Amino acid sequence: MKHLRLLVVLVLLLLAVPFDRYTVAQEIAVDPDLASIPISPADLAEPGYLLEGGGYLDTAAVGDLMVSLTGVDRDESTLAGLQRSYMHRMILLFDRLDPGSELLADEITLIHQFPTADEAEAGSESLNLALAETGESIQDADGTEAIRVVVESADALVSLVVDDRLLILLISSDLTGRPDADDHAAAVGATRSRSEAAITANGGSGLGDRAVQI
């Protein structure tokens, strides 16, 4: 009976303590705003590009899209664990005022979000190996790496950026010649900066602080 009374007293004391005495910070995964990462036509070196559109993709269709954009064979391991994807496309037309005019070039940003940074890195390594088998590795004057591939009727430069849980593909395609490596590298650098800003806005490393009570 003595022990029972002691237990009751302890419970009453705990109940008398305000809950905020037991409030702690808990880290939770916060999804960065993928739509804020792609650059705009004004950020490109060549004027005249138009924004065709952007949006989140059905993850089930991403594999086929990757094949059509990069020319690599489909590999499910590259996208293992994929949570969501976002695509953004800018186009350069022969006649800027005619939406049905001949397409000269385009700039595509494809962003994949994974559960962890390790999974994003693994996806990058897998895709990079596949690209290296079908394309030609080049570097611009600043050392930005890209893979030159030929997809359908377009000559394209593909660069991969891994930023925390994000794997970002930047694809510069030209249907009349070869894409400019320096212009592509500038787009890669600008996109990397925007990606870092998007992640930092959520507290860094894709994590945010939430107060919880125990």
XYZ file of N, CA and C in Angstrom:
642
model
N 0.838 -1.200 0.000
C 0.000 0.000 0.000
C 0.879 1.260 0.000
N 1.988 1.189 0.733
C 2.898 2.329 0.798
C 3.446 2.645 -0.589
N 3.816 1.590 -1.335
C 4.349 1.810 -2.683
C 3.281 2.367 -3.606
N 2.057 1.932 -3.438
C 0.966 2.418 -4.273
C 0.732 3.907 -4.038
N 0.773 4.324 -2.747
C 0.599 5.752 -2.444
C 1.719 6.587 -3.078
N 2.943 6.056 -3.035
C 4.075 6.776 -3.617
C 3.901 6.942 -5.123
N 3.420 5.901 -5.791
C 3.189 5.953 -7.231
C 2.125 6.988 -7.574
N 1.048 7.030 -6.765
C -0.019 8.002 -7.005
C 0.508 9.422 -6.860
N 1.341 9.660 -5.853
C 1.924 10.986 -5.624
C 2.783 11.404 -6.806
N 3.589 10.477 -7.342
C 4.452 10.794 -8.486
C 3.639 11.144 -9.717
N 2.571 10.407 -9.949
C 1.712 10.688 -11.094
C 1.076 12.062 -10.977
N 0.597 12.401 -9.766
C -0.010 13.715 -9.550
C 0.996 14.835 -9.759
N 2.229 14.617 -9.347
C 3.266 15.631 -9.531
C 3.556 15.845 -11.007
N 3.596 14.758 -11.765
C 3.846 14.872 -13.197
C 2.720 15.606 -13.897
N 1.491 15.316 -13.495
C 0.354 15.981 -14.110
C 0.304 17.459 -13.789
N 0.902 17.841 -12.672
C 0.886 19.248 -12.281
C 1.908 20.076 -13.032
N 2.873 19.397 -13.726
C 3.910 20.122 -14.457
C 3.385 20.495 -15.834
N 3.508 21.773 -16.248
C 3.032 22.187 -17.573
C 3.688 21.360 -18.671
N 2.925 21.064 -19.733
C 3.458 20.231 -20.808
C 4.636 20.883 -21.513
N 4.691 22.223 -21.521
C 5.783 22.852 -22.238
C 7.127 22.593 -21.572
N 7.134 22.095 -20.365
C 8.391 21.698 -19.721
C 9.005 20.497 -20.436
N 8.168 19.763 -21.161
C 8.639 18.552 -21.821
C 8.654 18.700 -23.345
N 8.600 19.936 -23.821
C 8.623 20.179 -25.251
C 10.049 20.062 -25.774
N 10.233 19.288 -26.851
C 11.556 19.092 -27.447
C 11.455 19.349 -28.934
N 12.599 19.555 -29.553
C 12.650 19.756 -31.000
C 12.861 18.413 -31.672
N 12.080 18.159 -32.692
C 12.210 16.918 -33.431
C 12.423 17.252 -34.896
N 13.399 16.573 -35.518
C 13.665 16.815 -36.920
C 12.725 15.970 -37.769
N 12.117 16.616 -38.745
C 11.243 15.902 -39.670
C 11.681 16.225 -41.093
N 11.424 15.305 -41.998
C 11.759 15.534 -43.395
C 10.843 16.600 -43.981
N 11.431 17.592 -44.620
C 10.667 18.662 -45.244
C 10.996 18.645 -46.739
N 9.977 18.575 -47.561
C 10.201 18.529 -48.996
C 10.508 19.917 -49.530
N 11.633 20.085 -50.237
C 11.918 21.391 -50.839
C 10.939 21.671 -51.975
N 10.795 22.929 -52.306
C 9.906 23.345 -53.386
C 10.630 23.110 -54.719
N 10.355 21.994 -55.358
C 11.061 21.648 -56.597
C 10.783 22.650 -57.709
N 9.599 23.236 -57.700
C 9.235 24.192 -58.750
C 10.060 25.470 -58.688
N 10.700 25.730 -57.552
C 11.501 26.954 -57.410
C 12.928 26.779 -57.910
N 13.300 25.561 -58.295
C 14.700 25.278 -58.633
C 15.066 25.604 -60.089
N 14.264 25.236 -61.087
C 14.668 25.509 -62.479
C 14.856 26.994 -62.758
N 15.804 27.287 -63.622
C 16.053 28.674 -64.006
C 14.991 29.122 -65.015
N 14.957 30.414 -65.282
C 13.974 30.985 -66.203
C 14.649 31.320 -67.529
N 13.876 31.623 -68.576
C 14.481 32.026 -69.853
C 15.439 33.210 -69.714
N 15.156 34.103 -68.777
C 16.023 35.271 -68.597
C 17.411 34.884 -68.086
N 17.551 33.694 -67.506
C 18.842 33.249 -66.982
C 19.721 32.597 -68.038
N 19.184 32.333 -69.218
C 19.946 31.679 -70.272
C 20.791 32.687 -71.045
N 21.931 32.203 -71.533
C 22.841 33.090 -72.256
C 22.245 33.544 -73.584
N 21.528 32.651 -74.246
C 20.927 32.996 -75.538
C 19.520 33.536 -75.337
N 19.222 34.704 -75.879
C 17.874 35.267 -75.708
C 16.864 34.569 -76.612
N 15.591 34.728 -76.277
C 14.537 34.232 -77.136
C 13.870 32.956 -76.681
N 14.383 32.344 -75.611
C 13.750 31.122 -75.124
C 12.393 31.440 -74.503
N 11.473 30.505 -74.641
C 10.143 30.622 -74.064
C 9.910 29.489 -73.078
N 9.170 29.790 -72.028
C 8.809 28.745 -71.073
C 7.639 27.956 -71.648
N 7.877 26.668 -71.926
C 6.787 25.826 -72.422
C 5.911 25.342 -71.274
N 6.540 25.054 -70.124
C 5.754 24.621 -68.980
C 6.574 23.804 -68.007
N 5.925 23.436 -66.923
C 6.583 22.622 -65.905
C 5.536 22.009 -65.004
N 5.895 20.913 -64.349
C 4.948 20.287 -63.447
C 5.488 18.990 -62.879
N 4.797 18.489 -61.863
C 5.180 17.226 -61.238
C 4.746 16.068 -62.126
N 5.534 15.011 -62.128
C 5.329 13.885 -63.030
C 4.789 12.672 -62.296
N 4.111 11.837 -63.024
C 3.709 10.536 -62.525
C 4.970 9.682 -62.433
N 5.329 9.252 -61.239
C 6.588 8.526 -61.061
C 6.635 7.242 -61.894
N 5.482 6.676 -62.215
C 5.454 5.447 -63.008
C 5.928 5.689 -64.437
N 5.835 6.938 -64.900
C 6.204 7.259 -66.280
C 7.602 7.849 -66.396
N 8.269 8.064 -65.277
C 9.563 8.735 -65.298
C 10.611 7.905 -66.019
N 10.571 6.586 -65.844
C 11.566 5.726 -66.483
C 11.565 5.872 -67.989
N 10.391 5.827 -68.606
C 10.289 5.984 -70.059
C 10.728 7.378 -70.498
N 10.405 8.378 -69.700
C 10.809 9.745 -70.020
C 12.326 9.875 -70.017
N 12.975 9.255 -69.044
C 14.435 9.311 -68.961
C 15.065 8.694 -70.208
N 14.494 7.609 -70.687
C 15.016 6.955 -71.894
C 14.903 7.886 -73.090
N 13.743 8.526 -73.256
C 13.526 9.390 -74.411
C 14.382 10.651 -74.360
N 14.682 11.148 -73.162
C 15.457 12.384 -73.039
C 16.955 12.167 -73.129
N 17.435 11.016 -72.665
C 18.888 10.794 -72.581
C 19.396 9.693 -73.500
N 18.500 8.836 -73.989
C 18.929 7.770 -74.865
C 19.505 6.552 -74.163
N 19.516 6.530 -72.845
C 20.073 5.392 -72.114
C 19.020 4.287 -72.003
N 19.489 3.059 -71.797
C 18.566 1.955 -71.576
C 17.887 2.128 -70.223
N 16.656 1.669 -70.151
C 15.915 1.789 -68.905
C 16.544 0.924 -67.825
N 16.757 1.514 -66.648
C 17.350 0.793 -65.522
C 16.565 1.167 -64.268
N 15.796 0.222 -63.756
C 14.945 0.506 -62.601
C 15.747 0.882 -61.363
N 17.004 0.392 -61.271
C 17.812 0.687 -60.080
C 18.145 2.166 -59.979
N 18.186 2.862 -61.129
C 18.501 4.299 -61.104
C 17.445 5.085 -60.335
N 16.199 4.651 -60.431
C 15.091 5.382 -59.815
C 14.530 4.660 -58.594
N 15.274 3.701 -58.054
C 14.794 2.957 -56.881
C 14.572 3.903 -55.709
N 13.380 3.853 -55.136
C 13.069 4.707 -53.995
C 12.586 6.094 -54.358
N 12.468 6.386 -55.653
C 12.058 7.723 -56.085
C 10.749 8.149 -55.425
N 10.738 9.354 -54.843
C 9.548 9.872 -54.176
C 8.693 10.735 -55.098
N 9.328 11.641 -55.822
C 8.589 12.502 -56.747
C 9.561 13.120 -57.738
N 9.022 13.579 -58.865
C 9.836 14.180 -59.928
C 9.140 15.424 -60.464
N 9.946 16.364 -60.912
C 9.433 17.608 -61.477
C 10.183 17.892 -62.771
N 9.450 18.301 -63.807
C 10.076 18.617 -65.097
C 9.734 20.038 -65.519
N 10.747 20.709 -66.092
C 10.604 22.103 -66.527
C 11.263 22.204 -67.904
N 10.548 22.810 -68.864
C 11.092 22.883 -70.230
C 10.976 24.289 -70.800
N 12.081 24.748 -71.403
C 12.113 26.006 -72.134
C 12.487 25.696 -73.575
N 11.879 26.397 -74.520
C 12.087 26.099 -75.937
C 12.525 27.347 -76.703
N 13.283 27.107 -77.764
C 13.706 28.174 -78.672
C 13.125 27.860 -80.048
N 12.283 28.760 -80.551
C 11.607 28.550 -81.830
C 12.240 29.401 -82.930
N 12.082 28.933 -84.177
C 12.594 29.689 -85.321
C 11.915 31.052 -85.374
N 10.595 31.053 -85.177
C 9.836 32.299 -85.118
C 9.270 32.421 -83.705
N 9.824 33.317 -82.923
C 9.428 33.446 -81.523
C 7.964 33.803 -81.341
N 7.361 34.411 -82.361
C 5.968 34.859 -82.257
C 4.970 33.822 -82.735
N 5.485 32.718 -83.270
C 4.603 31.669 -83.790
C 4.779 30.391 -82.973
N 3.805 30.036 -82.117
C 3.930 28.842 -81.278
C 4.102 27.552 -82.080
N 3.666 27.556 -83.341
C 3.798 26.362 -84.166
C 5.052 26.347 -85.015
N 5.946 27.300 -84.767
C 7.166 27.401 -85.555
C 8.120 26.244 -85.267
N 9.094 26.085 -86.123
C 10.082 25.007 -85.998
C 10.880 25.135 -84.694
N 11.040 24.020 -84.026
C 11.817 23.990 -82.789
C 13.314 23.934 -83.122
N 14.069 24.870 -82.538
C 15.507 24.918 -82.763
C 16.294 24.281 -81.620
N 15.840 24.498 -80.393
C 16.580 24.002 -79.231
C 15.655 23.994 -78.019
N 16.070 23.267 -76.994
C 15.324 23.328 -75.734
C 16.241 23.091 -74.553
N 15.767 23.524 -73.396
C 16.476 23.351 -72.131
C 15.526 22.673 -71.158
N 15.903 21.497 -70.697
C 15.037 20.718 -69.814
C 15.722 20.509 -68.472
N 14.971 20.759 -67.412
C 15.428 20.454 -66.057
C 14.518 19.376 -65.496
N 15.124 18.274 -65.078
C 14.377 17.153 -64.524
C 14.913 16.887 -63.117
N 14.044 17.015 -62.128
C 14.455 16.924 -60.725
C 13.823 15.699 -60.088
N 14.658 14.835 -59.516
C 14.178 13.652 -58.807
C 14.476 13.802 -57.320
N 13.492 13.520 -56.496
C 13.691 13.552 -55.045
C 13.655 12.129 -54.489
N 14.684 11.815 -53.690
C 14.809 10.495 -53.075
C 14.650 10.624 -51.556
N 14.439 9.501 -50.862
C 14.295 9.561 -49.403
C 15.557 10.029 -48.688
N 16.743 9.676 -49.242
C 18.003 10.024 -48.582
C 19.010 10.527 -49.610
N 20.036 11.207 -49.104
C 21.107 11.688 -49.973
C 21.883 10.520 -50.578
N 22.046 9.442 -49.830
C 22.760 8.269 -50.349
C 22.032 7.666 -51.549
N 20.708 7.632 -51.499
C 19.946 7.080 -52.613
C 20.018 7.996 -53.836
N 20.052 9.292 -53.614
C 20.213 10.227 -54.730
C 21.584 10.058 -55.373
N 22.603 9.872 -54.544
C 23.963 9.668 -55.049
C 24.064 8.356 -55.823
N 23.410 7.312 -55.314
C 23.428 6.018 -56.003
C 22.743 6.122 -57.363
N 21.629 6.846 -57.422
C 20.945 7.049 -58.684
C 21.798 7.807 -59.678
N 22.539 8.803 -59.189
C 23.434 9.576 -60.049
C 24.547 8.707 -60.618
N 25.138 7.887 -59.766
C 26.230 7.022 -60.225
C 25.744 6.042 -61.279
N 24.577 5.462 -61.060
C 24.024 4.504 -62.012
C 23.738 5.168 -63.357
N 23.118 6.347 -63.307
C 22.779 7.052 -64.539
C 24.029 7.546 -65.252
N 25.011 7.997 -64.492
C 26.247 8.500 -65.087
C 26.975 7.396 -65.838
N 26.976 6.192 -65.272
C 27.609 5.057 -65.946
C 26.890 4.730 -67.247
N 25.562 4.771 -67.204
C 24.781 4.487 -68.406
C 25.018 5.535 -69.486
N 25.100 6.795 -69.086
C 25.358 7.873 -70.045
C 26.750 7.748 -70.652
N 27.723 7.374 -69.827
C 29.113 7.252 -70.297
C 29.244 6.169 -71.364
N 28.378 5.171 -71.305
C 28.438 4.077 -72.283
C 27.899 4.497 -73.644
N 27.033 5.488 -73.671
C 26.398 5.878 -74.928
C 26.839 7.245 -75.433
N 27.501 8.018 -74.591
C 27.853 9.380 -74.973
C 29.322 9.694 -74.824
N 29.629 10.960 -75.006
C 31.003 11.463 -74.959
C 31.132 12.452 -73.803
N 32.085 12.215 -72.931
C 32.283 13.092 -71.775
C 33.071 14.322 -72.187
N 32.592 15.502 -71.775
C 33.282 16.753 -72.082
C 33.304 17.624 -70.827
N 34.168 18.626 -70.857
C 34.241 19.607 -69.775
C 34.359 20.999 -70.371
N 33.741 21.978 -69.689
C 33.914 23.350 -70.146
C 35.140 23.937 -69.457
N 35.399 25.216 -69.715
C 36.603 25.854 -69.179
C 36.632 25.872 -67.658
N 35.462 25.882 -67.016
C 35.389 25.915 -65.553
C 35.375 24.522 -64.932
N 35.427 23.489 -65.766
C 35.465 22.129 -65.248
C 34.117 21.471 -65.059
N 33.038 22.136 -65.504
C 31.716 21.514 -65.406
C 31.638 20.331 -66.361
N 31.265 19.170 -65.830
C 31.210 17.963 -66.646
C 29.839 17.787 -67.281
N 29.856 17.265 -68.489
C 28.618 16.965 -69.202
C 28.868 15.761 -70.096
N 27.801 15.082 -70.454
C 27.862 13.976 -71.391
C 27.136 14.396 -72.666
N 27.828 14.295 -73.790
C 27.195 14.624 -75.072
C 26.551 13.364 -75.626
N 25.244 13.449 -75.888
C 24.514 12.322 -76.458
C 23.707 12.816 -77.652
N 23.372 11.890 -78.530
C 22.503 12.198 -79.661
C 21.210 11.420 -79.464
N 20.107 12.149 -79.297
C 18.800 11.539 -79.048
C 17.865 11.954 -80.181
N 17.392 10.966 -80.930
C 16.549 11.214 -82.092
C 17.274 12.188 -83.020
N 16.722 13.377 -83.254
C 17.354 14.309 -84.187
C 18.104 15.427 -83.475
N 18.292 15.287 -82.171
C 18.899 16.368 -81.390
C 20.264 15.972 -80.834
N 21.155 16.932 -80.826
C 22.451 16.803 -80.167
C 22.288 17.432 -78.782
N 22.642 16.713 -77.730
C 22.337 17.206 -76.381
C 23.522 17.068 -75.442
N 23.569 17.973 -74.480
C 24.512 17.900 -73.365
C 23.706 17.601 -72.107
N 24.140 16.599 -71.352
C 23.443 16.195 -70.133
C 24.401 16.309 -68.952
N 23.988 17.025 -67.914
C 24.770 17.129 -66.682
C 23.919 16.687 -65.506
N 24.572 16.066 -64.533
C 23.898 15.594 -63.329
C 24.372 16.402 -62.131
N 23.439 16.826 -61.311
C 23.744 17.551 -60.078
C 23.080 16.810 -58.930
N 23.866 16.453 -57.923
C 23.309 15.840 -56.720
C 23.406 16.862 -55.594
N 22.268 17.184 -55.015
C 22.211 18.149 -53.913
C 21.332 17.557 -52.823
N 21.975 17.028 -51.807
C 21.264 16.361 -50.726
C 20.406 15.231 -51.284
N 19.088 15.280 -51.114
C 18.203 14.199 -51.567
C 17.772 14.357 -53.021
N 18.278 15.377 -53.691
C 17.845 15.668 -55.054
C 18.879 15.232 -56.085
N 18.389 14.615 -57.142
C 19.191 14.326 -58.332
C 18.589 15.152 -59.466
N 19.382 16.072 -59.999
C 18.903 17.010 -61.004
C 19.608 16.746 -62.330
N 18.824 16.590 -63.382
C 19.364 16.460 -64.729
C 19.107 17.755 -65.476
N 20.147 18.270 -66.119
C 20.005 19.425 -66.995
C 20.375 18.984 -68.400
N 19.452 19.179 -69.327
C 19.615 18.688 -70.691
C 19.469 19.856 -71.649
N 20.556 20.183 -72.338
C 20.547 21.250 -73.344
C 20.593 20.589 -74.712
N 19.523 20.739 -75.487
C 19.425 20.088 -76.792
C 19.399 21.119 -77.912
N 20.041 20.761 -79.022
C 20.078 21.630 -80.196
C 19.752 20.783 -81.420
N 18.746 21.197 -82.192
C 18.333 20.423 -83.358
C 19.007 20.888 -84.642
N 19.836 21.932 -84.548
C 20.494 22.461 -85.748
C 22.011 22.386 -85.672
N 22.542 22.024 -84.529
C 23.994 21.953 -84.369
C 24.339 21.363 -83.014
N 25.453 21.787 -82.450
C 25.853 21.287 -81.135
C 25.568 22.349 -80.076
N 25.058 21.957 -78.925
C 24.824 22.928 -77.840
C 26.147 23.548 -77.391
N 26.079 24.788 -76.972
C 27.262 25.481 -76.476
C 27.598 24.992 -75.075
N 28.807 24.456 -74.900
C 29.203 23.876 -73.606
C 29.268 24.923 -72.503
N 29.728 26.132 -72.840
C 29.834 27.173 -71.816
C 28.455 27.661 -71.374
N 27.534 27.803 -72.322
C 26.167 28.205 -71.974
C 25.511 27.129 -71.103
N 25.758 25.877 -71.443
C 25.203 24.765 -70.652
C 25.774 24.794 -69.237
N 27.078 25.021 -69.123
C 27.712 25.052 -67.802
C 27.159 26.189 -66.950
N 26.871 27.326 -67.581
C 26.302 28.458 -66.848
C 24.909 28.096 -66.318
N 24.135 27.374 -67.113
C 22.806 26.942 -66.673
C 22.913 25.956 -65.514
N 23.913 25.081 -65.583
C 24.142 24.115 -64.496
C 24.479 24.847 -63.202
N 25.378 25.816 -63.285
C 25.780 26.566 -62.091
C 24.625 27.339 -61.476
N 23.817 27.965 -62.319
C 22.671 28.727 -61.819
C 21.643 27.812 -61.172
N 21.432 26.645 -61.765
C 20.478 25.690 -61.196
C 20.974 25.152 -59.870
N 22.259 24.891 -59.780
C 22.830 24.403 -58.520
C 22.612 25.430 -57.399
N 22.805 26.692 -57.704
C 22.602 27.739 -56.703
C 21.146 27.792 -56.247
N 20.222 27.641 -57.177
C 18.809 27.678 -56.826
C 18.407 26.446 -56.014
N 19.025 25.318 -56.322
C 18.758 24.107 -55.556
C 19.226 24.261 -54.111
N 20.423 24.804 -53.937
C 20.947 25.026 -52.592
C 20.048 25.976 -51.808
N 19.539 27.005 -52.488
C 18.650 27.962 -51.824
C 17.342 27.297 -51.406
N 16.813 26.416 -52.259
C 15.553 25.738 -51.945
C 15.709 24.824 -50.734
N 16.847 24.157 -50.652
C 17.091 23.257 -49.527
C 17.352 24.052 -48.253
N 18.126 25.129 -48.365
C 18.417 25.968 -47.202
C 17.142 26.586 -46.636
N 16.193 26.896 -47.513
C 14.935 27.486 -47.065
C 14.169 26.552 -46.143
N 14.476 25.251 -46.220
C 13.807 24.272 -45.369
C 14.694 23.823 -44.215
N 15.700 24.615 -43.893
C 16.530 24.303 -42.742
C 17.776 23.504 -43.060
N 18.005 23.213 -44.332
C 19.194 22.461 -44.717
C 18.989 20.969 -44.623
N 19.646 20.254 -45.524
C 19.602 18.793 -45.562
C 18.184 18.257 -45.660
N 17.277 19.066 -46.178
C 15.912 18.601 -46.348
C 15.193 18.336 -45.041
N 15.699 18.913 -43.947
C 15.089 18.684 -42.639
C 14.617 19.984 -42.037
N 13.559 19.913 -41.276
C 13.064 21.071 -40.564
C 12.829 20.717 -39.105
N 12.748 21.720 -38.272
C 12.518 21.501 -36.848
C 11.038 21.633 -36.526
N 10.519 20.706 -35.751
C 9.136 20.782 -35.300
C 9.123 20.551 -33.789
N 8.382 21.374 -33.065
C 8.285 21.218 -31.625
C 7.213 20.183 -31.300
N 7.570 19.207 -30.511
C 6.602 18.182 -30.109
C 6.631 18.060 -28.586
N 5.540 17.566 -28.044
C 5.430 17.408 -26.588
C 5.481 15.934 -26.223
N 6.198 15.643 -25.178
C 6.274 14.268 -24.680
C 5.896 14.233 -23.214
